PDB file of C-alpha atoms in Angstrom:
ATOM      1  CA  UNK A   1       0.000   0.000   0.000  1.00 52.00           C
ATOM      2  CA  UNK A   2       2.749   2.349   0.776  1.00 54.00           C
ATOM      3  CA  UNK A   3       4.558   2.275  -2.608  1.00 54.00           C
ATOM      4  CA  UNK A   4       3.348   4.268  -5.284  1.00 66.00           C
ATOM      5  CA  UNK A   5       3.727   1.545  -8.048  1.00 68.00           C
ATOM      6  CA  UNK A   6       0.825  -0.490  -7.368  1.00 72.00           C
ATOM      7  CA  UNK A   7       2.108  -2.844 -10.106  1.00 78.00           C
ATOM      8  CA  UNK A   8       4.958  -3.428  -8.625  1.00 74.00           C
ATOM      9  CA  UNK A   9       3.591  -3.468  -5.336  1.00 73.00           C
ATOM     10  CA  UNK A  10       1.251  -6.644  -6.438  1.00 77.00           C
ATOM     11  CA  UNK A  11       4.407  -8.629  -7.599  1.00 77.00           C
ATOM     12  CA  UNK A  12       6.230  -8.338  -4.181  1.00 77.00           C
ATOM     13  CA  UNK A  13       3.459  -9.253  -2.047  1.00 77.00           C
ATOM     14  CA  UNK A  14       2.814 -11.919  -4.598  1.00 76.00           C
ATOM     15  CA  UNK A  15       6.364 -12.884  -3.872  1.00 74.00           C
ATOM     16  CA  UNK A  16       6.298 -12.138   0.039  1.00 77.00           C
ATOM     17  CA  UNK A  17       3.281 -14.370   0.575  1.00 76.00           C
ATOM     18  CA  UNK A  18       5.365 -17.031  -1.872  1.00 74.00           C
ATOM     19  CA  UNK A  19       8.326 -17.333   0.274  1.00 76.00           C
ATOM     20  CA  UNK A  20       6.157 -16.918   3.615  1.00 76.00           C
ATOM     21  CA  UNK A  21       4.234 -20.614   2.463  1.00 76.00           C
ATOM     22  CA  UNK A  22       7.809 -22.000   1.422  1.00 78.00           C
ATOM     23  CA  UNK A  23       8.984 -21.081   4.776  1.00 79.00           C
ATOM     24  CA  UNK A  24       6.260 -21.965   6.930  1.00 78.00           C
ATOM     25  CA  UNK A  25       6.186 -25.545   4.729  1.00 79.00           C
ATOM     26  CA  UNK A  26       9.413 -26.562   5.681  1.00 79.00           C
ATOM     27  CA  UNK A  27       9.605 -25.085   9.397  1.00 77.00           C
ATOM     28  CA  UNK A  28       6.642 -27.406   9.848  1.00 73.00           C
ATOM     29  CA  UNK A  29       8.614 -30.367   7.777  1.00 72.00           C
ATOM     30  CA  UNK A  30       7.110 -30.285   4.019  1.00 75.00           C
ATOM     31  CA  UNK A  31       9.726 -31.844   2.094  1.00 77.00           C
ATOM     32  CA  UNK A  32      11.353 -31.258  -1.287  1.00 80.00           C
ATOM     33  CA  UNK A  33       8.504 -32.750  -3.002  1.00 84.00           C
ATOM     34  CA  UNK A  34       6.309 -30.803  -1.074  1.00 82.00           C
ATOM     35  CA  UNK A  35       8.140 -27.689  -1.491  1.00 79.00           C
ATOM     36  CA  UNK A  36       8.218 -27.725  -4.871  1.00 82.00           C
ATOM     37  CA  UNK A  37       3.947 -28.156  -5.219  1.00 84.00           C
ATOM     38  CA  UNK A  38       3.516 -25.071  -3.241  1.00 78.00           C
ATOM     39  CA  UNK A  39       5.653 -22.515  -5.384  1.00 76.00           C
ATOM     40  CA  UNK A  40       5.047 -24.441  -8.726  1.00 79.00           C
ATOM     41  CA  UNK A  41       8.924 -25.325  -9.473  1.00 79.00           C
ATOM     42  CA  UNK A  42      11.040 -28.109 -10.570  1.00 83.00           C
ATOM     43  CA  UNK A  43      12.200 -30.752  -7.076  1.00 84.00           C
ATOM     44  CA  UNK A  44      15.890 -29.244  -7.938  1.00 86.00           C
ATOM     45  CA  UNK A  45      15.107 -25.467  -7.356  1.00 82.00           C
ATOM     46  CA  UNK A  46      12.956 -26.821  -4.310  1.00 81.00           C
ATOM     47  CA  UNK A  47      16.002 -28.898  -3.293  1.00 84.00           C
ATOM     48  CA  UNK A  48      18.726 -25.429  -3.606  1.00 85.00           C
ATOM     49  CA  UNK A  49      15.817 -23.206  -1.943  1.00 82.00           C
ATOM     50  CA  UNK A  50      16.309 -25.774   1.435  1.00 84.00           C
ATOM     51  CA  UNK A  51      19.417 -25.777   1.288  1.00 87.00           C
ATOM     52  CA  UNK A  52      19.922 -21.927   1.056  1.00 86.00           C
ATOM     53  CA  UNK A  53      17.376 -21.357   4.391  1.00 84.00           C
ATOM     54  CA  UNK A  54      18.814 -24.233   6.384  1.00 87.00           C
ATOM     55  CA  UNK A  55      22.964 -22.717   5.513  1.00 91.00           C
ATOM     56  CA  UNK A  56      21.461 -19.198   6.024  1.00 90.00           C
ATOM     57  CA  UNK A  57      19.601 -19.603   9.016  1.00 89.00           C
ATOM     58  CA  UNK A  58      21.354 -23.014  10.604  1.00 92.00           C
ATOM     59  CA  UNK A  59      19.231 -22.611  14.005  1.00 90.00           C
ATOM     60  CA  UNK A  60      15.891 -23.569  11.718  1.00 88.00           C
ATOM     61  CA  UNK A  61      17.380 -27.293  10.854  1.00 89.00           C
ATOM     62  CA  UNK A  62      18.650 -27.016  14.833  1.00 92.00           C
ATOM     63  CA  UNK A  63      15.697 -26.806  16.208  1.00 91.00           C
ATOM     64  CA  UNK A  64      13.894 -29.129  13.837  1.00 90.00           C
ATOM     65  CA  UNK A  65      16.239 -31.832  14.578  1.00 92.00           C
ATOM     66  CA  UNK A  66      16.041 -30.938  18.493  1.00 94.00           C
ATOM     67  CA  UNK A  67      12.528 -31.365  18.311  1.00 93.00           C
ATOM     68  CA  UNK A  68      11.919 -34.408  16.745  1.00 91.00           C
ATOM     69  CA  UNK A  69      14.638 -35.558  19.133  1.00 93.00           C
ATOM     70  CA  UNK A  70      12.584 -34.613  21.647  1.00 93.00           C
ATOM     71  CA  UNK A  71       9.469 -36.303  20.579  1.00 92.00           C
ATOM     72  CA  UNK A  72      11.330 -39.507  20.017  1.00 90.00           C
ATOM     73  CA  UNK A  73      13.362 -39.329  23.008  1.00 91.00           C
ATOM     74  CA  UNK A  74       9.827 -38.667  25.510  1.00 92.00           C
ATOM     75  CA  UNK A  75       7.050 -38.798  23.782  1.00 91.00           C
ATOM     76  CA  UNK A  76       6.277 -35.450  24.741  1.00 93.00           C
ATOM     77  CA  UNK A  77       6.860 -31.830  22.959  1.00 94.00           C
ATOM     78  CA  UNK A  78       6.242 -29.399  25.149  1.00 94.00           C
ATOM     79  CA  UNK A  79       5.414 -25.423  24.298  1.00 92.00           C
ATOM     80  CA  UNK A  80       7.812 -22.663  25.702  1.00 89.00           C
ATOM     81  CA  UNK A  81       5.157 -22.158  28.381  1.00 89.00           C
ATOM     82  CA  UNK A  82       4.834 -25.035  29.422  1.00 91.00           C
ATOM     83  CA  UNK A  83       2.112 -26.827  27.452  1.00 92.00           C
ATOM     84  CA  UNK A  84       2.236 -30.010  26.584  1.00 94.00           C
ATOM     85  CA  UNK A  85       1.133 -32.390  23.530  1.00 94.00           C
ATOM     86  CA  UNK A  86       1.854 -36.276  24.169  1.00 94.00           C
ATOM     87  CA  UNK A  87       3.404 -38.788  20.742  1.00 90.00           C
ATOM     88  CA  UNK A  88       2.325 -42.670  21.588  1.00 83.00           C
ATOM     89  CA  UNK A  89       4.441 -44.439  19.297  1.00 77.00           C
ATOM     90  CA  UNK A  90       5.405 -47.753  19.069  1.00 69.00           C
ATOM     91  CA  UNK A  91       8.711 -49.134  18.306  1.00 71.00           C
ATOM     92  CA  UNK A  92       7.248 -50.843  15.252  1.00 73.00           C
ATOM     93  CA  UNK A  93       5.370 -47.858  14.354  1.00 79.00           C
ATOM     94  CA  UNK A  94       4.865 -47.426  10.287  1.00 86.00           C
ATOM     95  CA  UNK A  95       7.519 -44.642   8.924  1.00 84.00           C
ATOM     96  CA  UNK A  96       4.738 -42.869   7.410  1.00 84.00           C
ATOM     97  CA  UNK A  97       3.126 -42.339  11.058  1.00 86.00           C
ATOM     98  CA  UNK A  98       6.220 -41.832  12.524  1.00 87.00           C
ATOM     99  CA  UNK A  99       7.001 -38.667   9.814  1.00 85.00           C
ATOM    100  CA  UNK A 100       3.397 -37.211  10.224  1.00 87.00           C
ATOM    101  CA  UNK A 101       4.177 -37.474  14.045  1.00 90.00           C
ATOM    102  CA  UNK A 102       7.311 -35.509  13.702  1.00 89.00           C
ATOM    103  CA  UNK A 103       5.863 -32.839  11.518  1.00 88.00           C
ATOM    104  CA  UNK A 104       3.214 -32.233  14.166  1.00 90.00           C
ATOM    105  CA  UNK A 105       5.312 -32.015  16.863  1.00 92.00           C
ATOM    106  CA  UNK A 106       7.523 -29.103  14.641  1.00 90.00           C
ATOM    107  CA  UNK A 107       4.485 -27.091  14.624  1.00 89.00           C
ATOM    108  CA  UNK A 108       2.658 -27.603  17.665  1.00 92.00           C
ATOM    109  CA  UNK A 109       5.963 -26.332  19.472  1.00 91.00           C
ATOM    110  CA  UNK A 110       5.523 -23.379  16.518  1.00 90.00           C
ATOM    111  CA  UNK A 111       2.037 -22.784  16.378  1.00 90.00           C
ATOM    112  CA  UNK A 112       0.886 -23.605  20.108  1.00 92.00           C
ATOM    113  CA  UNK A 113       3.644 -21.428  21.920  1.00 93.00           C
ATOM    114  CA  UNK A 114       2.465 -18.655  19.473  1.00 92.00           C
ATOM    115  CA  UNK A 115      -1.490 -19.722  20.716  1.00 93.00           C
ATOM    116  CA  UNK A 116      -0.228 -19.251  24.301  1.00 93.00           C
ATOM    117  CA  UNK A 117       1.069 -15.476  23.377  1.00 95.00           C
ATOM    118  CA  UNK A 118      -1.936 -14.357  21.403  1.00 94.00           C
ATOM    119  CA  UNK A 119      -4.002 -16.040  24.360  1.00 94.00           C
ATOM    120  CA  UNK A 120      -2.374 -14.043  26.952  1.00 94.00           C
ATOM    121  CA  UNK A 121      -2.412 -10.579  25.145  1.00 95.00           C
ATOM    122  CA  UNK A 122      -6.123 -10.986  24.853  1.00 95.00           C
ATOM    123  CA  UNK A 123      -6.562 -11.231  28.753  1.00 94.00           C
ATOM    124  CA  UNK A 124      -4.463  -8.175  28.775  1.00 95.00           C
ATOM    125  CA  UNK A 125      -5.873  -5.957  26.475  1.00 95.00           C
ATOM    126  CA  UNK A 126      -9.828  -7.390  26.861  1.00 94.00           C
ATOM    127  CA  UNK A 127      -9.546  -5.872  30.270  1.00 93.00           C
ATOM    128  CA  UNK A 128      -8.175  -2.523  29.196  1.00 95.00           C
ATOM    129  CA  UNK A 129     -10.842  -2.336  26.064  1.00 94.00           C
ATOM    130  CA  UNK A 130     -13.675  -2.564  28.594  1.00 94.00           C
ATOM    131  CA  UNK A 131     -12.647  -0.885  31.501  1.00 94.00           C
ATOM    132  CA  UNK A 132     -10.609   2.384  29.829  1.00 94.00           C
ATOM    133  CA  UNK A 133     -12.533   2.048  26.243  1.00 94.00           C
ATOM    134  CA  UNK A 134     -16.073   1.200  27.056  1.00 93.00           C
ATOM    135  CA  UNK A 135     -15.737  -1.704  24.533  1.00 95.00           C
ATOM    136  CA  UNK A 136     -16.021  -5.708  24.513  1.00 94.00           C
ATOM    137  CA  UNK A 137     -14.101  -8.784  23.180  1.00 92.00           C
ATOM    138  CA  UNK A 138     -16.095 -10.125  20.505  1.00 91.00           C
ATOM    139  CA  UNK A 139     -14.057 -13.620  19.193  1.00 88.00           C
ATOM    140  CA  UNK A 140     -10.556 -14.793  18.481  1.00 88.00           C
ATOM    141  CA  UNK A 141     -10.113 -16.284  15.022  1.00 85.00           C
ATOM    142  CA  UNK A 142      -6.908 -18.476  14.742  1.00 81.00           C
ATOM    143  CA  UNK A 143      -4.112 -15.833  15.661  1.00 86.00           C
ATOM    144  CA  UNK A 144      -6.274 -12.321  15.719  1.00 90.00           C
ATOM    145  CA  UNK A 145      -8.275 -11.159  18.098  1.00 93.00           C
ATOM    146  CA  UNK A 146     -11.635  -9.359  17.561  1.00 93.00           C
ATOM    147  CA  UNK A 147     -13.062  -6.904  19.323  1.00 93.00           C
ATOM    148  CA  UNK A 148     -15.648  -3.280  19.372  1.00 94.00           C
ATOM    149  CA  UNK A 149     -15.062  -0.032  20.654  1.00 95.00           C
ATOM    150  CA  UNK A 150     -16.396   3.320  19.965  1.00 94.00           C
ATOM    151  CA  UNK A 151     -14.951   5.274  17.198  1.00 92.00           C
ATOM    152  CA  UNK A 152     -13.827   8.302  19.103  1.00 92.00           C
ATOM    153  CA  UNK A 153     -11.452   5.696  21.274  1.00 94.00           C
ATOM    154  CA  UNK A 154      -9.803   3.808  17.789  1.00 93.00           C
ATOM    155  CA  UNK A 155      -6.650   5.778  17.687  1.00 93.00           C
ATOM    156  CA  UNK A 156      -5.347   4.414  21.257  1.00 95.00           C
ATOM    157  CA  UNK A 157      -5.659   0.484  19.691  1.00 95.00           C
ATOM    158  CA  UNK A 158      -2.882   0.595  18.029  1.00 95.00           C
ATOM    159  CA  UNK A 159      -0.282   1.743  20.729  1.00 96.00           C
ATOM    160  CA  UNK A 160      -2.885  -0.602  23.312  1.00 96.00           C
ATOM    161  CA  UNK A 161      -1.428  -3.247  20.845  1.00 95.00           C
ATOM    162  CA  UNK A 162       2.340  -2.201  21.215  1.00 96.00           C
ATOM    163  CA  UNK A 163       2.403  -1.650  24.736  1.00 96.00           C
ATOM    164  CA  UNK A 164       0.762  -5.050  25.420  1.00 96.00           C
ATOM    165  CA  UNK A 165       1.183  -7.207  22.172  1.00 96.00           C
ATOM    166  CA  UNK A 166       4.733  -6.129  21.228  1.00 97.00           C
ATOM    167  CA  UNK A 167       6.307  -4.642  24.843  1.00 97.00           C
ATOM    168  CA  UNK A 168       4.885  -6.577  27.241  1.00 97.00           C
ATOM    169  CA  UNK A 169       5.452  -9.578  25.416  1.00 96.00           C
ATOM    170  CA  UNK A 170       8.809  -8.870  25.111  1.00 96.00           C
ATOM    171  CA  UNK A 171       9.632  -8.740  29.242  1.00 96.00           C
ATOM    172  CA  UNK A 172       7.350 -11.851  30.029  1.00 94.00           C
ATOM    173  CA  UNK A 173       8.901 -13.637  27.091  1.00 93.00           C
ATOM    174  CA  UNK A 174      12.557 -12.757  26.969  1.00 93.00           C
ATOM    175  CA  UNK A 175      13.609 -16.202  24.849  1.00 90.00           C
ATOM    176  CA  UNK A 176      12.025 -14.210  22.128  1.00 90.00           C
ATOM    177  CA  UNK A 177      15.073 -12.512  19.850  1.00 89.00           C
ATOM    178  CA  UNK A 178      12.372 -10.937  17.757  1.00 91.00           C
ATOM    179  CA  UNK A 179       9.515  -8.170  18.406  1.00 95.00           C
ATOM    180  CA  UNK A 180       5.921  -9.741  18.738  1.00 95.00           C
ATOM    181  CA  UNK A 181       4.755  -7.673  15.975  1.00 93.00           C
ATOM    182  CA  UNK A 182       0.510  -7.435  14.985  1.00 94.00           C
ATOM    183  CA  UNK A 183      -1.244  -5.859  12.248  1.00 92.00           C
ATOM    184  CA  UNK A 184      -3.823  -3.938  13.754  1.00 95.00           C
ATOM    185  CA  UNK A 185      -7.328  -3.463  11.371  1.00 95.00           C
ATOM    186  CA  UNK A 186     -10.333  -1.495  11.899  1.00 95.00           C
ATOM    187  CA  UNK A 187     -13.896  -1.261  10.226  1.00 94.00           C
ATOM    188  CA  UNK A 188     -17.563  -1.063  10.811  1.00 91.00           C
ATOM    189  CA  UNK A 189     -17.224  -5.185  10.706  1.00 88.00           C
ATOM    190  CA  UNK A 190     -15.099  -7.620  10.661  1.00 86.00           C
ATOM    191  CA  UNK A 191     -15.342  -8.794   6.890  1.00 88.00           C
ATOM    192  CA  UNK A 192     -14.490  -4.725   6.001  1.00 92.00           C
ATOM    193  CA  UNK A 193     -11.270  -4.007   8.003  1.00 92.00           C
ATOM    194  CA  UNK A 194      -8.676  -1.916   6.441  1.00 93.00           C
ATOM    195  CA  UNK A 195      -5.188  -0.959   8.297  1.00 93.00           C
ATOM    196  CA  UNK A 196      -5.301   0.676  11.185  1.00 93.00           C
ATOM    197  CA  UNK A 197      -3.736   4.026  10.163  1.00 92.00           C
ATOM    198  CA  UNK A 198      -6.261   4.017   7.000  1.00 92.00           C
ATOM    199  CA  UNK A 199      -9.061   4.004   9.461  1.00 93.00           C
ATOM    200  CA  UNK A 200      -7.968   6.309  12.103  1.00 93.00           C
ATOM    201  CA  UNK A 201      -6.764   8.951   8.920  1.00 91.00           C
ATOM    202  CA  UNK A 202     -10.278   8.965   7.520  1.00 88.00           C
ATOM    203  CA  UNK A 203     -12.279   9.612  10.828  1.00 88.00           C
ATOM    204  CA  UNK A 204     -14.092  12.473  11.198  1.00 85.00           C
ATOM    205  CA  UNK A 205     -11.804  15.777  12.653  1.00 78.00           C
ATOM    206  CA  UNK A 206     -14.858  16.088  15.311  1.00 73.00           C
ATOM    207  CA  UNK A 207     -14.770  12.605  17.075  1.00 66.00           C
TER     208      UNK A 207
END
């Protein structure tokens, strides 16, 4: 939205949202085969593409490998909170099972540590929407959190959002070497959102 050549500005989200399934595919254990059938190229691009995120980024194969070790080892994969989800495999177990068991485990510690975060920011800010902006928390949908509040209070979400989603998160989870970043939306429903700053700009000077 922010660069002037929409054109251009198509192709590189086109290409952003390419590379986010290719990386999220093989974080959570897609192989080559895989790889390829998501981005639509030959299995020997696929095969360079791993190869150039694993030597890049060496930690990603680390903690893979770590857990699945893990999983094997106990039989348990636990979340960085705490949370646990159990593996029951027998020695004899098919290798098919066994690989489906090991890609679960890859994103449960992924996607369930990241359900514990969102989880906790929505105790945090549900409290501060009602009590301080006469709102309510309406749903959660996967990873976002939905909620109403009166127009004239919409410009303090966002920095509600930083000071609890991003700042907070970032004392009570100090493992983290990244920001806890969200993309804040508003509209008049939750099918017609539009980002944040959009919104706020087009309010009316009087609210």
């Amino acid at each position: 939205d922010l660069l002037p050549d929409k054109a251009y500005g198509k192709k590189l989200k086109a290409l952003r949202d390419n590379i986010k399934r290719l990386v999220f595919g093989m974080l959570y254990g897609a192989g080559v085969r895989k790889i390829a059938d998501i981005a639509g190229i030959n299995l020997d691009l696929a095969k360079k593409i791993q190869e150039l995120l694993f030597n890049k980024f060496p930690t990603i194969k680390a903690f893979i490998d770590q857990t699945i070790w893990e999983m094997r080892m106990f039989g348990i994969v636990e979340t960085y909170h705490g949370r646990r989800r159990r593996f029951s495999l027998g020695r004899y177990a098919p290798s098919a099972l066994r690989s489906k068991a090991e890609r679960q485990a890859v994103n449960f510690k992924i996607q369930a540590t990241n359900s514990d975060i969102v989880l906790t920011v929505l105790c945090w800010v549900a409290e501060v929407i009602e009590r301080d902006l006469k709102g309510r928390l309406l749903l959660t949908v996967h990873d976002s959190i939905g909620f109403q509040v009166p127009k004239k209070y919409a410009h303090q979400v966002p920095e509600i959002f930083k000071m609890y989603g991003t700042d907070r998160v970032a004392k009570e989870c100090p493992w983290m070497p990244v920001p806890y970043r969200w993309d804040v939306e508003l509209g008049p429903n939750y099918g017609d959102v539009i980002s944040a700053g959009k919104y706020i700009a087009n309010l009316p000077p009087d609210l």
